[in-house]
Coordinates of C-alpha atoms in Angstrom, one line a residue:
M23 CA -63.8 -29.0 -117.6
T24 CA -63.8 -33.1 -117.0
Y25 CA -63.9 -32.6 -113.1
S26 CA -67.1 -29.9 -111.4
F27 CA -66.0 -28.5 -108.6
D28 CA -70.1 -27.0 -108.4
T29 CA -71.9 -30.0 -106.2
I30 CA -72.2 -29.3 -103.0
F31 CA -71.3 -32.7 -101.1
D32 CA -73.2 -32.7 -97.3
R33 CA -69.7 -33.0 -94.7
R34 CA -72.6 -33.1 -91.8
S35 CA -73.0 -35.5 -91.9
T36 CA -69.1 -36.6 -91.9
E37 CA -66.8 -36.2 -89.0
S38 CA -65.3 -33.0 -90.1
V39 CA -64.1 -30.6 -87.9
K40 CA -64.0 -27.9 -90.5
W41 CA -68.8 -28.1 -91.2
N42 CA -69.2 -29.6 -87.6
L43 CA -67.6 -27.3 -85.8
F44 CA -70.4 -24.6 -85.5
P45 CA -73.8 -24.3 -85.3
T46 CA -75.5 -25.4 -89.2
D47 CA -76.0 -22.3 -90.0
V48 CA -72.7 -21.5 -90.2
L49 CA -71.1 -21.4 -93.3
P50 CA -67.8 -22.3 -92.5
L51 CA -64.5 -20.7 -94.7
W52 CA -62.1 -21.6 -92.3
V53 CA -60.0 -24.2 -91.9
A54 CA -57.6 -25.4 -94.9
D55 CA -59.2 -28.2 -96.5
M56 CA -61.4 -28.3 -99.3
D57 CA -65.0 -28.8 -100.6
F58 CA -63.9 -30.8 -103.3
A59 CA -64.3 -34.6 -104.1
V60 CA -59.9 -35.8 -104.3
P61 CA -59.5 -36.6 -107.8
P62 CA -60.9 -39.7 -108.4
V63 CA -58.1 -42.1 -109.9
V64 CA -57.1 -41.5 -105.5
T65 CA -60.6 -42.5 -105.1
E66 CA -60.5 -45.7 -107.5
A67 CA -56.5 -46.1 -105.5
L68 CA -57.5 -46.5 -102.1
R69 CA -61.8 -48.8 -103.3
Q70 CA -58.5 -50.9 -104.6
R71 CA -56.1 -51.0 -101.7
I72 CA -59.5 -51.6 -99.1
A73 CA -60.4 -54.2 -101.5
H74 CA -57.0 -56.5 -100.2
P75 CA -58.7 -57.7 -95.9
I76 CA -55.4 -57.0 -94.5
Y77 CA -54.0 -53.7 -93.5
G78 CA -50.6 -53.2 -91.5
Y79 CA -47.7 -52.0 -91.8
P80 CA -46.9 -50.4 -94.5
K81 CA -43.7 -50.0 -96.3
V82 CA -42.8 -46.6 -98.5
Q83 CA -42.8 -47.7 -101.7
E84 CA -40.8 -47.0 -104.3
G85 CA -43.4 -46.3 -106.6
L86 CA -44.2 -43.2 -104.3
I87 CA -40.3 -42.0 -104.0
T88 CA -41.1 -41.9 -108.0
A89 CA -44.1 -40.3 -108.7
I90 CA -43.0 -37.2 -105.9
Q91 CA -40.2 -37.1 -108.0
A92 CA -41.3 -37.0 -111.0
H93 CA -44.2 -34.3 -109.7
L94 CA -40.8 -32.4 -108.8
Q95 CA -39.3 -31.9 -111.7
R96 CA -42.3 -31.5 -113.9
K97 CA -43.7 -29.3 -112.1
Y98 CA -40.4 -27.4 -110.8
D99 CA -37.4 -28.3 -112.9
W100 CA -36.4 -29.7 -109.2
Q101 CA -34.7 -33.1 -109.5
V102 CA -33.5 -35.0 -106.3
D103 CA -32.3 -38.2 -106.8
A104 CA -31.4 -39.8 -104.2
A105 CA -34.3 -42.2 -102.3
E106 CA -33.0 -41.5 -99.0
D107 CA -33.3 -38.1 -99.1
F108 CA -36.8 -38.8 -98.3
L109 CA -38.3 -39.1 -95.5
F110 CA -42.3 -40.3 -94.2
L111 CA -44.1 -38.5 -92.1
P112 CA -47.7 -37.7 -90.7
G113 CA -48.2 -34.4 -91.4
V114 CA -46.1 -31.0 -92.4
V115 CA -46.5 -29.9 -88.8
I116 CA -45.4 -33.0 -87.0
S117 CA -42.0 -32.5 -89.6
F118 CA -41.4 -28.5 -88.8
N119 CA -41.5 -29.2 -85.2
L120 CA -39.3 -32.3 -85.3
A121 CA -36.9 -29.9 -87.8
T122 CA -36.8 -27.4 -84.5
Q123 CA -36.1 -30.4 -82.2
A124 CA -33.7 -31.9 -84.3
L125 CA -31.4 -28.0 -84.3
A126 CA -32.5 -26.1 -81.2
Q127 CA -29.8 -26.3 -79.0
P128 CA -29.9 -24.4 -75.5
G129 CA -30.2 -21.1 -75.0
G130 CA -31.1 -20.5 -79.0
S131 CA -33.5 -19.4 -81.2
L132 CA -35.3 -19.4 -83.9
V133 CA -36.4 -16.7 -87.1
F134 CA -40.1 -16.5 -89.4
M135 CA -41.9 -14.0 -90.2
T136 CA -44.9 -12.6 -89.2
P137 CA -47.7 -13.0 -90.0
V138 CA -48.2 -16.3 -90.2
Y139 CA -49.7 -19.8 -89.7
M140 CA -51.0 -20.1 -86.0
P141 CA -48.6 -23.7 -85.3
F142 CA -45.5 -21.8 -85.9
F143 CA -46.0 -20.0 -82.7
E144 CA -45.1 -22.9 -80.6
L145 CA -41.8 -24.3 -81.1
A146 CA -40.0 -22.1 -80.2
K147 CA -42.7 -23.6 -76.5
N148 CA -41.7 -27.0 -77.5
A149 CA -38.0 -26.4 -78.3
G150 CA -37.1 -24.4 -75.3
L151 CA -36.4 -21.5 -77.4
Q152 CA -36.6 -18.2 -77.9
Q153 CA -39.0 -16.8 -80.6
V154 CA -38.1 -13.9 -82.9
T155 CA -41.1 -12.7 -85.1
V156 CA -40.0 -10.4 -88.1
D157 CA -43.1 -8.3 -89.8
L158 CA -43.6 -8.9 -93.2
V159 CA -44.4 -5.1 -94.7
Q160 CA -46.9 -4.0 -96.8
D161 CA -45.5 -1.1 -100.4
A162 CA -48.4 1.7 -101.0
G163 CA -50.5 -1.2 -103.2
G164 CA -51.0 -3.8 -100.8
H165 CA -48.4 -6.1 -101.9
F166 CA -46.6 -8.3 -99.1
L167 CA -42.1 -7.5 -98.4
I168 CA -39.8 -8.6 -96.9
D169 CA -38.0 -6.8 -94.4
W170 CA -34.6 -6.9 -95.2
E171 CA -33.0 -4.2 -92.3
R172 CA -34.9 -6.4 -89.3
L173 CA -34.4 -10.5 -90.9
E174 CA -31.1 -9.8 -91.3
T175 CA -30.7 -8.0 -87.6
A176 CA -32.2 -11.3 -86.4
I177 CA -30.8 -13.5 -88.5
A178 CA -27.1 -11.4 -87.6
A179 CA -27.9 -12.5 -84.3
R180 CA -26.9 -16.9 -85.2
P181 CA -30.7 -17.9 -83.9
N182 CA -30.7 -22.1 -84.5
L183 CA -33.2 -22.1 -87.8
L184 CA -35.4 -19.5 -90.1
I185 CA -38.8 -21.3 -90.3
L186 CA -40.0 -20.0 -93.8
C187 CA -44.2 -20.7 -95.1
N188 CA -43.8 -20.3 -98.7
P189 CA -46.6 -20.2 -100.5
H190 CA -46.7 -17.7 -96.6
N191 CA -50.3 -18.7 -95.2
P192 CA -52.1 -16.3 -94.7
V193 CA -51.1 -13.9 -97.0
G194 CA -50.4 -15.5 -99.7
K195 CA -47.2 -14.5 -101.1
V196 CA -45.5 -16.5 -103.7
F197 CA -41.8 -15.9 -102.8
T198 CA -39.9 -14.8 -106.4
R199 CA -36.6 -16.0 -107.2
S200 CA -34.6 -13.0 -106.3
E201 CA -35.6 -12.9 -102.4
L202 CA -35.2 -17.2 -101.8
E203 CA -31.6 -16.3 -103.2
R204 CA -31.3 -13.6 -100.8
V205 CA -32.8 -15.1 -97.5
A206 CA -31.0 -17.9 -98.9
E207 CA -27.5 -15.9 -99.2
I208 CA -28.1 -13.7 -95.2
C209 CA -29.0 -17.5 -93.9
L210 CA -25.6 -19.2 -95.3
R211 CA -23.4 -15.8 -94.8
Y212 CA -24.6 -16.3 -91.0
E213 CA -25.1 -20.6 -90.4
V214 CA -28.7 -20.5 -90.1
P215 CA -30.3 -23.5 -90.9
I216 CA -33.5 -23.2 -93.2
V217 CA -36.5 -25.5 -92.6
A218 CA -38.9 -24.8 -95.7
D219 CA -43.0 -25.1 -95.1
E220 CA -44.1 -25.8 -98.8
I221 CA -47.3 -27.3 -97.9
H222 CA -48.9 -25.4 -100.7
S223 CA -46.5 -24.8 -103.3
D224 CA -48.7 -26.2 -106.1
L225 CA -51.9 -24.3 -105.6
V226 CA -50.0 -21.1 -108.0
Y227 CA -51.9 -18.7 -109.7
S228 CA -51.7 -17.5 -113.4
G229 CA -47.9 -15.0 -113.5
Y230 CA -46.4 -17.0 -110.0
E231 CA -44.4 -19.8 -110.2
H232 CA -42.4 -21.3 -106.7
T233 CA -39.1 -22.2 -106.9
P234 CA -38.7 -24.9 -103.8
L235 CA -35.5 -23.3 -102.0
A236 CA -32.9 -26.5 -101.7
S237 CA -33.7 -26.5 -105.7
L238 CA -31.8 -23.1 -106.4
S239 CA -28.3 -24.5 -105.4
P240 CA -26.3 -27.7 -104.1
E241 CA -25.5 -25.0 -101.0
I242 CA -28.6 -23.8 -100.5
A243 CA -30.2 -27.4 -99.7
A244 CA -27.4 -29.0 -97.9
N245 CA -28.4 -25.8 -95.7
T246 CA -32.6 -26.6 -95.9
I247 CA -34.6 -29.1 -95.2
T248 CA -38.1 -28.8 -97.4
L249 CA -41.1 -30.4 -95.8
M250 CA -45.0 -31.1 -98.7
A251 CA -47.3 -32.5 -98.5
P252 CA -50.3 -34.2 -100.2
S253 CA -52.3 -32.9 -98.7
K254 CA -53.7 -30.0 -99.7
T255 CA -53.4 -29.5 -103.4
F256 CA -55.2 -32.8 -103.2
N257 CA -57.7 -32.1 -100.3
V258 CA -56.0 -34.8 -98.7
P259 CA -55.2 -34.0 -95.0
G260 CA -57.4 -36.6 -93.5
L261 CA -55.3 -39.6 -94.9
G262 CA -51.3 -38.4 -92.5
C263 CA -49.1 -38.7 -95.4
S264 CA -46.1 -36.4 -96.2
F265 CA -42.5 -35.6 -96.8
A266 CA -39.7 -33.7 -95.9
I267 CA -36.9 -33.8 -98.4
I268 CA -33.3 -33.4 -96.4
T269 CA -30.1 -34.2 -98.9
N270 CA -27.7 -33.7 -96.0
P271 CA -27.0 -36.8 -94.3
R272 CA -25.7 -34.2 -91.2
L273 CA -29.8 -32.5 -91.2
R274 CA -30.9 -35.8 -91.9
N275 CA -29.3 -37.8 -89.2
A276 CA -30.0 -34.3 -86.8
F277 CA -34.5 -35.2 -88.1
N278 CA -34.0 -38.8 -87.6
L279 CA -32.7 -38.8 -84.6
A280 CA -35.5 -36.2 -82.5
R281 CA -38.6 -38.3 -83.9
R282 CA -37.1 -40.4 -80.3
G283 CA -38.9 -43.4 -81.1
L284 CA -41.8 -41.5 -80.9
V285 CA -43.0 -40.6 -85.1
H286 CA -43.0 -43.4 -87.1
G287 CA -43.5 -42.9 -90.9
A288 CA -47.2 -42.2 -92.7
N289 CA -50.3 -43.2 -92.7
L290 CA -50.7 -46.3 -95.5
M291 CA -53.6 -44.7 -96.9
G292 CA -52.2 -41.8 -96.8
M293 CA -49.3 -43.0 -98.8
V294 CA -51.2 -44.7 -101.0
A295 CA -53.3 -41.9 -102.0
A296 CA -49.8 -39.9 -102.2
Q297 CA -49.4 -41.9 -105.1
A298 CA -51.9 -42.0 -107.4
A299 CA -52.8 -38.0 -107.0
Y300 CA -49.0 -37.6 -108.1
S301 CA -48.7 -40.4 -110.8
G302 CA -53.0 -39.4 -112.1
G303 CA -53.7 -35.8 -110.1
Q304 CA -52.7 -33.9 -112.6
D305 CA -55.1 -32.9 -115.2
W306 CA -57.8 -32.7 -112.3
L307 CA -54.7 -30.1 -110.6
R308 CA -54.7 -28.3 -113.2
E309 CA -58.6 -27.9 -113.6
L310 CA -58.8 -27.1 -110.0
L311 CA -56.7 -24.5 -110.2
V312 CA -57.8 -22.3 -113.1
Y313 CA -61.2 -23.5 -111.0
L314 CA -59.6 -21.6 -107.6
E315 CA -58.4 -18.7 -109.1
G316 CA -61.8 -17.9 -110.6
N317 CA -63.5 -18.4 -106.6
R318 CA -60.2 -15.2 -106.3
D319 CA -60.8 -12.6 -109.3
F320 CA -64.1 -13.5 -107.4
L321 CA -63.9 -13.0 -104.1
V322 CA -61.3 -9.9 -104.7
E323 CA -63.8 -8.2 -106.8
T324 CA -66.5 -8.8 -104.5
I325 CA -64.9 -7.2 -102.3
Q326 CA -63.7 -4.6 -103.9
H327 CA -66.9 -3.1 -105.2
Q328 CA -69.2 -4.6 -102.7
L329 CA -67.4 -3.4 -99.5
P330 CA -64.8 -0.3 -100.6
H331 CA -63.9 -0.6 -97.1
A332 CA -62.2 -4.1 -96.7
R333 CA -58.7 -4.6 -98.1
I334 CA -57.5 -7.8 -99.9
T335 CA -54.2 -8.7 -101.6
P336 CA -54.6 -11.3 -104.2
P337 CA -53.5 -14.5 -103.3
E338 CA -50.9 -15.0 -105.2
G339 CA -50.9 -18.8 -104.0
T340 CA -52.5 -21.2 -101.2
Y341 CA -56.7 -20.8 -101.8
L342 CA -56.6 -18.6 -98.2
A343 CA -57.7 -14.6 -98.4
W344 CA -56.0 -12.3 -96.2
I345 CA -59.0 -9.6 -95.6
D346 CA -58.7 -6.0 -93.6
L347 CA -60.9 -5.6 -91.7
Q348 CA -59.4 -2.5 -89.4
A349 CA -61.8 0.0 -90.3
Y350 CA -65.1 -1.7 -89.1
N351 CA -63.4 -2.1 -85.4
L352 CA -65.6 -5.7 -85.0
E353 CA -65.3 -6.0 -81.0
P354 CA -65.1 -8.3 -79.5
A355 CA -62.3 -9.7 -82.7
P356 CA -63.6 -9.8 -86.9
S357 CA -64.1 -13.4 -86.9
E358 CA -66.0 -13.6 -84.3
F359 CA -68.0 -10.5 -85.1
L360 CA -69.0 -11.8 -88.4
I361 CA -70.0 -16.2 -86.5
Q362 CA -71.9 -13.9 -84.6
Q363 CA -74.4 -11.4 -87.4
A364 CA -72.9 -13.0 -90.0
R365 CA -73.4 -16.2 -89.7
V366 CA -70.1 -17.3 -91.2
A367 CA -67.2 -19.1 -90.2
L368 CA -63.2 -17.5 -90.7
N369 CA -60.2 -17.5 -89.0
D370 CA -59.5 -14.5 -86.7
G371 CA -55.7 -12.5 -88.0
A372 CA -54.9 -11.9 -84.4
E373 CA -54.2 -16.0 -84.4
F374 CA -51.2 -15.3 -87.3
G375 CA -50.1 -12.9 -84.8
Q376 CA -49.7 -9.1 -83.4
A377 CA -49.5 -8.0 -87.0
G378 CA -52.1 -10.2 -88.0
S379 CA -54.9 -7.8 -86.5
G380 CA -58.0 -6.7 -87.8
F381 CA -57.7 -9.0 -90.1
V382 CA -59.1 -12.1 -91.3
R383 CA -58.6 -15.0 -93.5
L384 CA -60.9 -17.2 -96.0
N385 CA -60.6 -20.0 -97.3
F386 CA -62.0 -20.0 -101.2
A387 CA -61.7 -23.5 -101.8
C388 CA -65.9 -24.1 -102.6
P389 CA -68.6 -24.3 -104.5
R390 CA -68.9 -20.9 -105.9
S391 CA -71.9 -21.0 -104.5
T392 CA -71.0 -21.3 -101.6
L393 CA -68.3 -18.7 -101.8
T394 CA -71.3 -16.3 -102.9
E395 CA -73.7 -16.7 -99.9
A396 CA -71.1 -16.7 -97.4
L397 CA -69.5 -13.1 -99.4
E398 CA -73.5 -11.9 -99.1
R399 CA -74.1 -12.4 -95.7
I400 CA -71.4 -10.7 -94.7
R401 CA -72.1 -7.8 -97.0
I402 CA -75.1 -7.2 -95.5
T403 CA -73.7 -7.0 -92.3
L404 CA -71.5 -4.8 -92.3
E405 CA -73.4 -2.8 -94.9
K406 CA -75.1 -2.1 -90.4
V407 CA -71.8 -1.3 -89.6
P408 CA -69.8 2.2 -88.9
V409 CA -67.0 2.6 -90.6
N410 CA -63.8 4.5 -88.7
F411 CA -62.4 6.5 -91.3

């Protein structure tokens, strides 16, 4: 490989929340950033920009939009021609809160599928809406599926919006084209807009393919607000750059109105990094995906052979693994137990909704040696725990 993903960096000497939240003997595999160096082209672009000693108010450069357009065309065969369809913001969490504010109506509601990324659970409260959740279901093989009857019942009540997380965090599901078409058709039929959080769209493994919801048809695009960012793909979440793609002028105007003078554009250095990454980081991304897929396969094999009472469905996308530890009945919660006993920090499944109780989320975007050490600590710890059959 041209790029090394096995190098271990000292992140505790930086401001990393991932590595500094817990005591120094705890291995952190929780919050979703990677322990890999960014593409060299990004570092070089930042170095060149920093060399100019003035960091004034930034304007979105045409080259940034062109780089993103080329990336969308190359990865997804999705052509988004109009520059005005791209709105730049500090982050996707801010963006889906803005989208919810833009679409909210008094006495309204929003719908999303669980278990799901934790900030989704703040959206309804922030916008004064009722929250309606639809649990994903698992088939006999452990694969996560949409409960179509419950979803259509929820959409038929005409909520203000559906929030879709694809690829899905934390379960790692990449929705198929046919699933997305069915979701979009239901929402069109009941005139319910969709906010598509597609921040993990570039992180999809062999045998699977991400389809941007808005790429399905112009009619679906007109009913969709798409949220993306370079942050997960190129490991630059601290630089504060994301973008919304909104082709419908009415939705775009409502989204901009929701900013209310409080939320402006992306960070200067974030936009510099984004342009460099989308323009010149493609080889790095291809090698990253090979490494991550190797980590995923190693993780799944280790759990299946050394932790037979744990359950895992191989993630189709993201670098996050959703692990079922219900058989161990860990108290007071699985993540707290593993922090205290194994000295490994994971996210607790209950943070992702009631459907996540008894699960943990593990971030495997780290050097293989780090992952190996964490799994060995977990194995030794869980071998001592009686299981519920």
